[in-house]
mmCIF file of C-alpha atoms in Angstrom:
data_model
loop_
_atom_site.group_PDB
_atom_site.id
_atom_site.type_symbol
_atom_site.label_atom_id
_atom_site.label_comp_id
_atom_site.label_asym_id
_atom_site.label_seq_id
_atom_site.Cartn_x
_atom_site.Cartn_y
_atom_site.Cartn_z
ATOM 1 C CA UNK A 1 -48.117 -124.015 111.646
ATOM 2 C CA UNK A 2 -50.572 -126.779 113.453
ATOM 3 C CA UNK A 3 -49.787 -126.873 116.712
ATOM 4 C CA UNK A 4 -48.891 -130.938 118.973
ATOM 5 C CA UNK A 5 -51.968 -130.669 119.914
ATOM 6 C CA UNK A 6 -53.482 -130.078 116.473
ATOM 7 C CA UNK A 7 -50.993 -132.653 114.781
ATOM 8 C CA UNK A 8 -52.152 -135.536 117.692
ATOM 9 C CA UNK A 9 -55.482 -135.255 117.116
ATOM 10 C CA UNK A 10 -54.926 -135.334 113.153
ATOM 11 C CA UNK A 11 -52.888 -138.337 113.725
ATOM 12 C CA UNK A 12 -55.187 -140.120 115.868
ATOM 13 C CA UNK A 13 -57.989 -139.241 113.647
ATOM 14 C CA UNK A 14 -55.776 -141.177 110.436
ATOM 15 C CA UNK A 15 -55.960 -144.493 112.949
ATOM 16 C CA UNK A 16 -59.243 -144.134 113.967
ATOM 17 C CA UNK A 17 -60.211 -144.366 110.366
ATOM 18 C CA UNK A 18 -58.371 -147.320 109.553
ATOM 19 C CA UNK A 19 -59.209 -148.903 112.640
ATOM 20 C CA UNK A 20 -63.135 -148.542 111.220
ATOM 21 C CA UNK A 21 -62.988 -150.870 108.411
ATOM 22 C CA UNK A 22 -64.925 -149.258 105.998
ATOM 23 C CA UNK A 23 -61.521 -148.631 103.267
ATOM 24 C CA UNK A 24 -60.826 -145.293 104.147
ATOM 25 C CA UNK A 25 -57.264 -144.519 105.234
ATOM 26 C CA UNK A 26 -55.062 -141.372 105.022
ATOM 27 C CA UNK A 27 -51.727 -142.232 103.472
ATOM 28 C CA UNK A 28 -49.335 -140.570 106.005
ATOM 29 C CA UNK A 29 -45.775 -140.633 103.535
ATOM 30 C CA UNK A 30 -48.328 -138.642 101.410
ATOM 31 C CA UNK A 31 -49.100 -136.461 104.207
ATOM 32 C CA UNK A 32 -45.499 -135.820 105.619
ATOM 33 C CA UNK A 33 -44.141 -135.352 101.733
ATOM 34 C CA UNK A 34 -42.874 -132.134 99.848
ATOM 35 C CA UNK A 35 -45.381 -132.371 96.971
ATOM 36 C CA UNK A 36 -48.994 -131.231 97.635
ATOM 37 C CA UNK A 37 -51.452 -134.370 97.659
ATOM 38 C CA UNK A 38 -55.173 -133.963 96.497
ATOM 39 C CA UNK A 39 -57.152 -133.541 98.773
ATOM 40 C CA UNK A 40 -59.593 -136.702 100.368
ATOM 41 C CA UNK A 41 -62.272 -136.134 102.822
ATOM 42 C CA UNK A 42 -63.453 -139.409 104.795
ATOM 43 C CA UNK A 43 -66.344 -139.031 107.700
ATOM 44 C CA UNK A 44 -66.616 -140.381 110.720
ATOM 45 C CA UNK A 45 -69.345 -139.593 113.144
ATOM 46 C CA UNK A 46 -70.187 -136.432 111.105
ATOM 47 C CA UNK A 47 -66.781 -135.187 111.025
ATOM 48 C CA UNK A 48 -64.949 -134.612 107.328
ATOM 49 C CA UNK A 49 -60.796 -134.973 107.659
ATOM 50 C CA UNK A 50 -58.622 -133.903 104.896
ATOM 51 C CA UNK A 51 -54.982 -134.338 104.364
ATOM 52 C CA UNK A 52 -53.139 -131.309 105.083
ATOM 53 C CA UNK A 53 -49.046 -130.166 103.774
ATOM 54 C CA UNK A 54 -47.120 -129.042 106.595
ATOM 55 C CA UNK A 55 -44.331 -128.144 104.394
ATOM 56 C CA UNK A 56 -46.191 -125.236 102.445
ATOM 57 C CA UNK A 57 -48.729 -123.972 105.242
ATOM 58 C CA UNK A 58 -51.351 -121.428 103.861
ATOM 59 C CA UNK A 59 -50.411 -118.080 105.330
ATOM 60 C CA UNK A 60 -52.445 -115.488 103.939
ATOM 61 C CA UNK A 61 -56.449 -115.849 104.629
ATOM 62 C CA UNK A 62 -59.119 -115.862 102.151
ATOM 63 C CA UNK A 63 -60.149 -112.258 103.735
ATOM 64 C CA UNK A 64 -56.866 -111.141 103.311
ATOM 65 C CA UNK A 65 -56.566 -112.553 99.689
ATOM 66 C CA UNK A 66 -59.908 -110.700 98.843
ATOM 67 C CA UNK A 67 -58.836 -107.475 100.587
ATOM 68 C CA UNK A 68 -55.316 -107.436 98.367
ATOM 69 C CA UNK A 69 -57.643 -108.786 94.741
ATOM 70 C CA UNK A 70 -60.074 -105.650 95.539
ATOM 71 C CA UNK A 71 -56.953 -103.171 95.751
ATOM 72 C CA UNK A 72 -55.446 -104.836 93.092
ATOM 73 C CA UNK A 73 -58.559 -104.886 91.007
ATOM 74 C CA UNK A 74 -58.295 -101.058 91.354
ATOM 75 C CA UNK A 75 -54.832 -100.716 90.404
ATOM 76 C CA UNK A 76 -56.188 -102.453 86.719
ATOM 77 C CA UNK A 77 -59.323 -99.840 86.394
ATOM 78 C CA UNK A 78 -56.276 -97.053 87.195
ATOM 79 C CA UNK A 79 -53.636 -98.393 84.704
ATOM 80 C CA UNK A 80 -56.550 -98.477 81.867
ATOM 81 C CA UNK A 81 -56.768 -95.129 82.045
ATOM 82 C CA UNK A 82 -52.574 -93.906 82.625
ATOM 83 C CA UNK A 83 -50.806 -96.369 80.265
ATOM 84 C CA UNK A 84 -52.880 -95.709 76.983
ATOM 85 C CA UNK A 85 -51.763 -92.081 77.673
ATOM 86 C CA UNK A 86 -48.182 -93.491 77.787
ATOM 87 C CA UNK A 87 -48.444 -96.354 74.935
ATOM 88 C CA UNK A 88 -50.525 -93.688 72.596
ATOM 89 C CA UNK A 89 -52.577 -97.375 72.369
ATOM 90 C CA UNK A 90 -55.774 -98.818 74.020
ATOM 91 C CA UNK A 91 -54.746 -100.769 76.952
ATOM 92 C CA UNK A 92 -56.721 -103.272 78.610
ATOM 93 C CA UNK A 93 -55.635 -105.136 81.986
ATOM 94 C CA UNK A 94 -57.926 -107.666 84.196
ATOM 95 C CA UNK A 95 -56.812 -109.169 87.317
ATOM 96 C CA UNK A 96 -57.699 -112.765 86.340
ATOM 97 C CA UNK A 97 -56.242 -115.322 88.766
ATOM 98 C CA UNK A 98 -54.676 -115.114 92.505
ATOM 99 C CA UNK A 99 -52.986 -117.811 94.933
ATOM 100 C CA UNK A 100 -49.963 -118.270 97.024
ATOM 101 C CA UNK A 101 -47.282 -120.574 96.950
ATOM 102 C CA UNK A 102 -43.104 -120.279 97.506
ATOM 103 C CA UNK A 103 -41.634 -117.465 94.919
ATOM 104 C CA UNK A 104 -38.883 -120.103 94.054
ATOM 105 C CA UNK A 105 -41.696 -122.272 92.514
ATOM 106 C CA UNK A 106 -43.219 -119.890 90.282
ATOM 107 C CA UNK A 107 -40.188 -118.512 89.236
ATOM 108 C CA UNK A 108 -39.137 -121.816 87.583
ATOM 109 C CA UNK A 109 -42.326 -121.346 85.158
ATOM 110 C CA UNK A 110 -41.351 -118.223 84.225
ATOM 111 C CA UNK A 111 -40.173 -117.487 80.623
ATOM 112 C CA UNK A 112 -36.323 -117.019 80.458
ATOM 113 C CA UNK A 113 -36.404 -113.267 78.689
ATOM 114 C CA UNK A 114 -38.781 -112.058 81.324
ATOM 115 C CA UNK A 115 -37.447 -108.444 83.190
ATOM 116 C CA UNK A 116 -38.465 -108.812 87.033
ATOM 117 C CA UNK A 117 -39.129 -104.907 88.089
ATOM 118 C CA UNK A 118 -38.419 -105.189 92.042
ATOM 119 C CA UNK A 119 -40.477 -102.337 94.344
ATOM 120 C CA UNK A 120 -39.893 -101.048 97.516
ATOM 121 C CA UNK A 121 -43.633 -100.207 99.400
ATOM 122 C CA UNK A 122 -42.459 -97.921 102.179
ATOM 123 C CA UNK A 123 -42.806 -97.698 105.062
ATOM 124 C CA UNK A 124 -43.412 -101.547 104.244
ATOM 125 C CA UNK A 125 -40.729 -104.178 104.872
ATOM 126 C CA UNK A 126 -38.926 -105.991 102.006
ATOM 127 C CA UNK A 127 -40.155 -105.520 98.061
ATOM 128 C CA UNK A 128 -42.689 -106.486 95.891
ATOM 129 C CA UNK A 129 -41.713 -108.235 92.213
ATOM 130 C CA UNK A 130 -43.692 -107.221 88.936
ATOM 131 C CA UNK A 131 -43.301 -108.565 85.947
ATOM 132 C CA UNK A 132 -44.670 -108.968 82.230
ATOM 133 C CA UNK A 133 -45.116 -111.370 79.847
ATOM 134 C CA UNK A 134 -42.306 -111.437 76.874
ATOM 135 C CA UNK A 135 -44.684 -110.732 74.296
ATOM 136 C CA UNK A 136 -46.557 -107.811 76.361
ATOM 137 C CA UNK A 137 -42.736 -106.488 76.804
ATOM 138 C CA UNK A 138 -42.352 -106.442 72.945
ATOM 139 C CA UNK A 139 -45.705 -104.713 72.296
ATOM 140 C CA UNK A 140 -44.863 -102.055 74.615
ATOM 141 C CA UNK A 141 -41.834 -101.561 73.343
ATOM 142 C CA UNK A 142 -42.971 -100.956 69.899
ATOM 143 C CA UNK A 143 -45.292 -98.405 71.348
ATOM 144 C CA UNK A 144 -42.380 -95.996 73.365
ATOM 145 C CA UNK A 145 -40.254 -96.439 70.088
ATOM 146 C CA UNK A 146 -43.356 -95.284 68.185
ATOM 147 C CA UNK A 147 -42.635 -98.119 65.566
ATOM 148 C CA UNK A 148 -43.888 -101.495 64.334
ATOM 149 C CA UNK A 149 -41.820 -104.558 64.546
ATOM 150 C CA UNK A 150 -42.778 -107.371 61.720
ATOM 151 C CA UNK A 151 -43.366 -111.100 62.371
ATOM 152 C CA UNK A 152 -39.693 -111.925 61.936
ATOM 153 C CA UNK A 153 -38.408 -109.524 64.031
ATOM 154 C CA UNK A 154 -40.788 -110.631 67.229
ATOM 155 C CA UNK A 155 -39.092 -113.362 67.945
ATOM 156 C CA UNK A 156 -37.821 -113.960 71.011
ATOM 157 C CA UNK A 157 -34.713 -112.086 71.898
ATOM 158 C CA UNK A 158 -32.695 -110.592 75.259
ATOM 159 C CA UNK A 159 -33.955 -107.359 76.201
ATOM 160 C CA UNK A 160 -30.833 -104.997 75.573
ATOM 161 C CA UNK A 161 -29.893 -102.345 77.984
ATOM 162 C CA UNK A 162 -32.292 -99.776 76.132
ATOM 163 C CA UNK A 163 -34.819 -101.861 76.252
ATOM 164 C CA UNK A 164 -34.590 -102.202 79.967
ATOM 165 C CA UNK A 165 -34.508 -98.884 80.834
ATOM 166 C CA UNK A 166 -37.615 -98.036 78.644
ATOM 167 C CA UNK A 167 -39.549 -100.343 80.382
ATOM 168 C CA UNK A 168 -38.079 -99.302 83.558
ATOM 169 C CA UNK A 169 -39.488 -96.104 82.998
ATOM 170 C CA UNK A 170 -42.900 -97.482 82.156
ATOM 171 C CA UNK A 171 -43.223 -99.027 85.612
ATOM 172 C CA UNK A 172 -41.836 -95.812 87.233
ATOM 173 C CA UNK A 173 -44.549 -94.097 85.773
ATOM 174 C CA UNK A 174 -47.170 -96.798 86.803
ATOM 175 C CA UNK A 175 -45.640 -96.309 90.842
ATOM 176 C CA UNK A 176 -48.411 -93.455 91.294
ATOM 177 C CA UNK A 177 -51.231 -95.687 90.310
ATOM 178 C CA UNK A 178 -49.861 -98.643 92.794
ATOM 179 C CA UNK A 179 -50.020 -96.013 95.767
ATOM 180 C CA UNK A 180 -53.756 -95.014 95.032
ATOM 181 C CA UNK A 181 -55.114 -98.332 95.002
ATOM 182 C CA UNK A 182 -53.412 -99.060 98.202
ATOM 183 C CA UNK A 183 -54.654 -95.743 99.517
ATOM 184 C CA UNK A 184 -57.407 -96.848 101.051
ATOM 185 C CA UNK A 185 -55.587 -99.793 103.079
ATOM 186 C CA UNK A 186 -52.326 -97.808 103.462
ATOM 187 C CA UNK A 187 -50.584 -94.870 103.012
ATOM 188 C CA UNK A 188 -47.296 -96.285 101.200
ATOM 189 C CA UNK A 189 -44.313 -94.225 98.708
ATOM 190 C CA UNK A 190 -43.555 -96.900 96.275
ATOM 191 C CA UNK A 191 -40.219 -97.051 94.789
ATOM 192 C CA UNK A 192 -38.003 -98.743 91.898
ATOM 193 C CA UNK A 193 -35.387 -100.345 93.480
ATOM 194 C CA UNK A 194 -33.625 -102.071 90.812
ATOM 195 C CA UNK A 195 -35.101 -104.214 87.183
ATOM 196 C CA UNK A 196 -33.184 -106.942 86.299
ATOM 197 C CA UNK A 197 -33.599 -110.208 83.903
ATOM 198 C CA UNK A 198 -30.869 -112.374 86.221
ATOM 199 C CA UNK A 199 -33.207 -114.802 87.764
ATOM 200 C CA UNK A 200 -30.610 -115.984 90.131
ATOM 201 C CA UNK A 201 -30.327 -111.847 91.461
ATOM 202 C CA UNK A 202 -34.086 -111.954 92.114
ATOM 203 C CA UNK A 203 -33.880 -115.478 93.684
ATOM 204 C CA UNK A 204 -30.706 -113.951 95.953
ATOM 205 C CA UNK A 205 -33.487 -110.959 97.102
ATOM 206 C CA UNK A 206 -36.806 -112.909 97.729
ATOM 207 C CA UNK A 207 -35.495 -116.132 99.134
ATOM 208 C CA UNK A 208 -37.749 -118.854 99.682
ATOM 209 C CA UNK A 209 -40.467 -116.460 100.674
ATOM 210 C CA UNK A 210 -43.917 -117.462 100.812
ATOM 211 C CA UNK A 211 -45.779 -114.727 98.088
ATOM 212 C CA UNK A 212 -48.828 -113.859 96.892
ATOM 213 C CA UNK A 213 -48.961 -114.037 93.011
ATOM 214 C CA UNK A 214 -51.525 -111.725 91.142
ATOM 215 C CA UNK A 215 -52.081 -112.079 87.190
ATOM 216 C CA UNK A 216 -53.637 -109.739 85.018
ATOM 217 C CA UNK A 217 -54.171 -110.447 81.420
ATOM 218 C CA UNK A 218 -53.310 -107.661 79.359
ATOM 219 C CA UNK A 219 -54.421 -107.193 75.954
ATOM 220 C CA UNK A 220 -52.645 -104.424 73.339
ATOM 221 C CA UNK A 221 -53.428 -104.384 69.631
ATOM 222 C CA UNK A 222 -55.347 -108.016 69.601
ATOM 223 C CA UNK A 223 -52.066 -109.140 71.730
ATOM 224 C CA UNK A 224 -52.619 -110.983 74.935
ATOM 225 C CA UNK A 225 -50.237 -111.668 77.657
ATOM 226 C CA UNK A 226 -50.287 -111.362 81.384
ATOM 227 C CA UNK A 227 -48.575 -108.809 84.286
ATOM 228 C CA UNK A 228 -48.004 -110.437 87.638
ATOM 229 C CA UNK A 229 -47.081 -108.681 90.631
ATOM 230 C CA UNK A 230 -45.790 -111.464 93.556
ATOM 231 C CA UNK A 231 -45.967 -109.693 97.352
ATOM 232 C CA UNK A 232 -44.445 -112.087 100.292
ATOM 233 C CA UNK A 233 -45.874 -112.537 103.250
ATOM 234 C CA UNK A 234 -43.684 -110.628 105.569
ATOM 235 C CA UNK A 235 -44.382 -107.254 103.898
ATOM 236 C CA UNK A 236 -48.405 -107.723 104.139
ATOM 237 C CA UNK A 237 -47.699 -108.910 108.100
ATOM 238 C CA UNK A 238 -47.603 -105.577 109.310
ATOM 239 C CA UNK A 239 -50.883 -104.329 108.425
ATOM 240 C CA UNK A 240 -52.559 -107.879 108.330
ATOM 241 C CA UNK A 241 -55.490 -106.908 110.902
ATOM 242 C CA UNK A 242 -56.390 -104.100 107.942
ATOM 243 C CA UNK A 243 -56.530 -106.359 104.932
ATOM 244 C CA UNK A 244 -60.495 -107.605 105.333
ATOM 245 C CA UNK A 245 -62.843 -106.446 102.437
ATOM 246 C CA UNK A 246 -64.620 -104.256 104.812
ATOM 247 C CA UNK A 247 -61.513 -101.989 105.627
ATOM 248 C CA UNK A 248 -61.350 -101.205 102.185
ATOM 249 C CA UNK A 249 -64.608 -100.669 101.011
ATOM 250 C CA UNK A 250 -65.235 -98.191 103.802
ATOM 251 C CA UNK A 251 -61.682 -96.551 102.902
ATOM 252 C CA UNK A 252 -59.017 -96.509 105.355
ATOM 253 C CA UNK A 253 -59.664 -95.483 109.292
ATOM 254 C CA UNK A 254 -58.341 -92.179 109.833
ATOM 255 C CA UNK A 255 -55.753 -91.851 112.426
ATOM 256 C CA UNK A 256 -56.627 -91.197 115.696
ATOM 257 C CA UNK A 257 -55.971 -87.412 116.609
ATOM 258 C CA UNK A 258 -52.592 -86.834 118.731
ATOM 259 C CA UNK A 259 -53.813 -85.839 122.297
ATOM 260 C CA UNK A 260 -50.056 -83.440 122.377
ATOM 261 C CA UNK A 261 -51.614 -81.631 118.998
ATOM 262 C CA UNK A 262 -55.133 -81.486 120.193
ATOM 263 C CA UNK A 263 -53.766 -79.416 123.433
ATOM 264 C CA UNK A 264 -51.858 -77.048 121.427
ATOM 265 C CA UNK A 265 -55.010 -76.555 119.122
ATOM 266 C CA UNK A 266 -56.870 -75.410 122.190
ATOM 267 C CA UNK A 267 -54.425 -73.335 123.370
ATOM 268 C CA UNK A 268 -53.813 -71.572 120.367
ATOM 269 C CA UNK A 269 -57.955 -71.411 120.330
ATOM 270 C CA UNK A 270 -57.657 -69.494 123.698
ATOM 271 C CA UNK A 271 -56.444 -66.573 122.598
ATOM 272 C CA UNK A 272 -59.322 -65.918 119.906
ATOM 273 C CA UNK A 273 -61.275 -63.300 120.396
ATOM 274 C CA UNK A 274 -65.123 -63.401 119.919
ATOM 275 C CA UNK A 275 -67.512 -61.003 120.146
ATOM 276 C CA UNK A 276 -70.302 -60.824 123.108
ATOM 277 C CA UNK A 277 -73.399 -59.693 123.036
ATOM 278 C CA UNK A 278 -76.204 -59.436 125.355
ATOM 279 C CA UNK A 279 -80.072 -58.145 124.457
ATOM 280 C CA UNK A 280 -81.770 -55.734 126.369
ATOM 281 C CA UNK A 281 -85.040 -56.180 124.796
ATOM 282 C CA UNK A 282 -86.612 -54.892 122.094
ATOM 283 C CA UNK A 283 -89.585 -52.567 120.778
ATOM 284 C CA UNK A 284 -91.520 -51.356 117.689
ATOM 285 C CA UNK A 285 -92.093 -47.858 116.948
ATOM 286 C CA UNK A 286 -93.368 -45.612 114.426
ATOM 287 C CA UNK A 287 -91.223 -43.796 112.147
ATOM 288 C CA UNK A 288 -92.933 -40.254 113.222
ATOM 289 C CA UNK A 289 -92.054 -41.172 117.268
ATOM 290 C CA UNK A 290 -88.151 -42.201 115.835
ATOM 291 C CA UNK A 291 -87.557 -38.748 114.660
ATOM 292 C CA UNK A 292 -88.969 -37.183 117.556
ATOM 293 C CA UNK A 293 -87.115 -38.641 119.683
ATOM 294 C CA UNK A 294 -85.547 -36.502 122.154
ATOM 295 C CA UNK A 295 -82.405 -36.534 125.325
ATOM 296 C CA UNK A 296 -84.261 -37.827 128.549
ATOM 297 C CA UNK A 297 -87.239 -39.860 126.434
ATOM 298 C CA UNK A 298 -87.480 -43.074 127.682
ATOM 299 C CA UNK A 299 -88.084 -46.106 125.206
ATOM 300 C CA UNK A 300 -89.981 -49.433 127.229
ATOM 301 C CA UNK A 301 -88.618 -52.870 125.507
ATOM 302 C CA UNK A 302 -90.536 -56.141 126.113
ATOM 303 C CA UNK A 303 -88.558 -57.151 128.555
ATOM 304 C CA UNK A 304 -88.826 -56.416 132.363
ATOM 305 C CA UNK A 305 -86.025 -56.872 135.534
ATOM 306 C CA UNK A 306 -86.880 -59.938 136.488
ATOM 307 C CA UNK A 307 -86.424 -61.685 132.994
ATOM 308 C CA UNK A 308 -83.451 -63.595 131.689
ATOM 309 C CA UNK A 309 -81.869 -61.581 128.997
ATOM 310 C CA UNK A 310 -80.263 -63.544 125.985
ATOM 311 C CA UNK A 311 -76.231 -63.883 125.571
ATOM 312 C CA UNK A 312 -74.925 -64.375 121.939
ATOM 313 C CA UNK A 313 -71.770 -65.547 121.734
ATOM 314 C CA UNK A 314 -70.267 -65.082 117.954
ATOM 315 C CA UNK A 315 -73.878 -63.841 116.671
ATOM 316 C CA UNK A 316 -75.233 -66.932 118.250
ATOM 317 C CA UNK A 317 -78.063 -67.584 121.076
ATOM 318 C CA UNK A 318 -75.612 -69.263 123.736
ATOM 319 C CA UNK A 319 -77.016 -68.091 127.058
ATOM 320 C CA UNK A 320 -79.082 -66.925 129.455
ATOM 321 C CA UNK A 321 -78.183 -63.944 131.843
ATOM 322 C CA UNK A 322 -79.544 -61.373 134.892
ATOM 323 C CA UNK A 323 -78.699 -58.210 134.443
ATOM 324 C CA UNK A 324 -76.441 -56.192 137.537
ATOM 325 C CA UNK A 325 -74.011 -53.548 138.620
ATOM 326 C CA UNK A 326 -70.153 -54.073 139.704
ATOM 327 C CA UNK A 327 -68.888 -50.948 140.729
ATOM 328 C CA UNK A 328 -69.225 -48.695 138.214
ATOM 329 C CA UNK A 329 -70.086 -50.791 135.073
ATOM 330 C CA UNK A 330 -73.176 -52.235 133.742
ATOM 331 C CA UNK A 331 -72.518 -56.445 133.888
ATOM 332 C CA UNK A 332 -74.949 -59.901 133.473
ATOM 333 C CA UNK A 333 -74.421 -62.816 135.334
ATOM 334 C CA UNK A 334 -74.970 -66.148 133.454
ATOM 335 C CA UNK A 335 -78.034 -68.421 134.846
ATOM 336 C CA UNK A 336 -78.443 -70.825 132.526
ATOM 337 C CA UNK A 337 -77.216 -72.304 128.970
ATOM 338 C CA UNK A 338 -79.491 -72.858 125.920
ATOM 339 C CA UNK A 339 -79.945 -75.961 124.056
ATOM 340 C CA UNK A 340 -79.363 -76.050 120.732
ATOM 341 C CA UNK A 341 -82.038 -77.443 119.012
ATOM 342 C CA UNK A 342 -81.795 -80.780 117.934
#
């Protein structure tokens, strides 16, 4: 919502305008009213002004829109592979149009057999609303049943309780496909809460929320028809600083690591053992002096006292070490640390 500040300088813009003489005006009952005026830009000193509805406010973003089309655009490539397996048919969906707008106003468009499949995105709040076309609903139908209606029989009919629950299980099946596509913005265990054709039941649910509406156009056997899928506002609100193209292109950020976890990692890590080595040095010799080799011969390596001797740690070059006494054992004492090259 505009704030005073925002609505007085709108306002004052509307006089200045009329004030100007040149036969622009904004009509302000248009401006105040419940139904949506067309748009009218006027400028002034470089500056364009357009009318705007404060009684249905834009609430998603156009990066937000194009962040839920891209998952959603997904969720078409997944269910052209999973239904045909399902409808023993080719199957062939296409996100085709988006906007936003009250539920209660699309719902009055909607044809009167339609079922309205209602999903719960956990941990998300409230429920999403999918629903097909009648004609798609018949065409699937004749699929599960592994029959063919005729022309006659296609007519336009309630769905009966059988029907329902076939197509209930259809979605059900399609819940796996809606949590990969969102995968990548969120991690979220989509359920069936309830599928119902009562319009009124569905009205009771979703209120006068402001939704998103999605439509695919599906095509079966040379039939056309569309799935839409409406999500409100105030389930998308939680993670609305992750819906941006960019989030889900790169996939979704990985969580940041628990600092309580990491500690008991490391302690757990403490009590590895790893093996230690240290190098004396080294020599060549013959194979003839090898087997002569007798007790009290003395074999000179390439290394003298005064030279750093190397320290593997876990077969590996880690550091460098001086060679001593402490009582009666042999010990090094570390001098330095080697870089790993780069």
């Amino acid at each position: 919502m505009l704030t005073q500040a925002e609505i007085d300088a709108l306002l004052s813009g509307a006089i200045e305008l009329e004030k100007s003489g040149d036969g622009g005006s904004i009509n302000l009952a248009e401006l105040m009213g419940q139904t949506p005026a067309a748009p009218r830009e006027k400028t002034e000193k470089g500056r364009n002004i357009s009318t705007y509805n404060f009684w249905s406010p834009d609430r998603f973003s156009k990066e937000q829109m194009r962040a839920v089309e891209l998952v959603h655009e997904d969720l078409a490539e997944r269910l052209a592979t999973s239904l045909p397996t399902i409808l023993r048919t080719n199957l062939k969906p296409r996100m085709v149009h988006t906007e936003q707008g009250r539920f209660h106003d699309f719902l009055k468009d909607m044809p009167p057999n339609s079922l309205y499949h209602m999903i719960i995105l956990a941990p998300l709040p409230g429920r999403i609303v999918l629903t097909f076309s009648p004609n798609i609903d018949r065409i699937m139908l004749e699929q599960l049943l592994g029959g063919k209606l005729s022309n006659l029989n296609r007519k336009d009919r309630p769905l009966t309780d059988i029907d329902q629950s076939l197509l209930r299980d259809l979605v059900e099946n399609m819940l796996n496909d809606i949590k990969a596509a969102w995968s990548k913005v969120v991690s979220i265990e989509p359920t069936l809460e309830d599928s119902t054709i009562n319009q009124h039941w569905v009205q009771m649910f979703m209120g006068n929320e402001r939704v998103m509406c999605l439509t695919f156009e599906m095509t079966i056997q040379n039939t056309t028809g569309t799935m839409s899928i409406y999500i409100p506002f105030s389930t998308l609100k939680p993670i609305a600083n992750d819906l941006n193209p960019h989030v889900w292109i790169s996939g979704r950020k990985e969580k940041q690591i628990d600092p309580i976890a990491r500690q008991i990692a490391l302690e757990n890590l403490h009590k590895v053992y790893l093996p230690v080595n240290v190098w004396l040095g080294s020599c060549q010799m013959r194979l003839r002096e090898v087997l002569n080799l007798q007790v009290g011969d003395v074999i000179v390596l390439d290394t003298n006292i005064q030279q750093d001797l190397t320290v593997q740690v876990a077969h590996k070059d880690k550091f460098y070490a001086r060679i001593g006494k402490v009582g009666k054992h042999l010990a090094v004492q570390i001098t330095g640390k080697i870089n790993e090259p780069a």
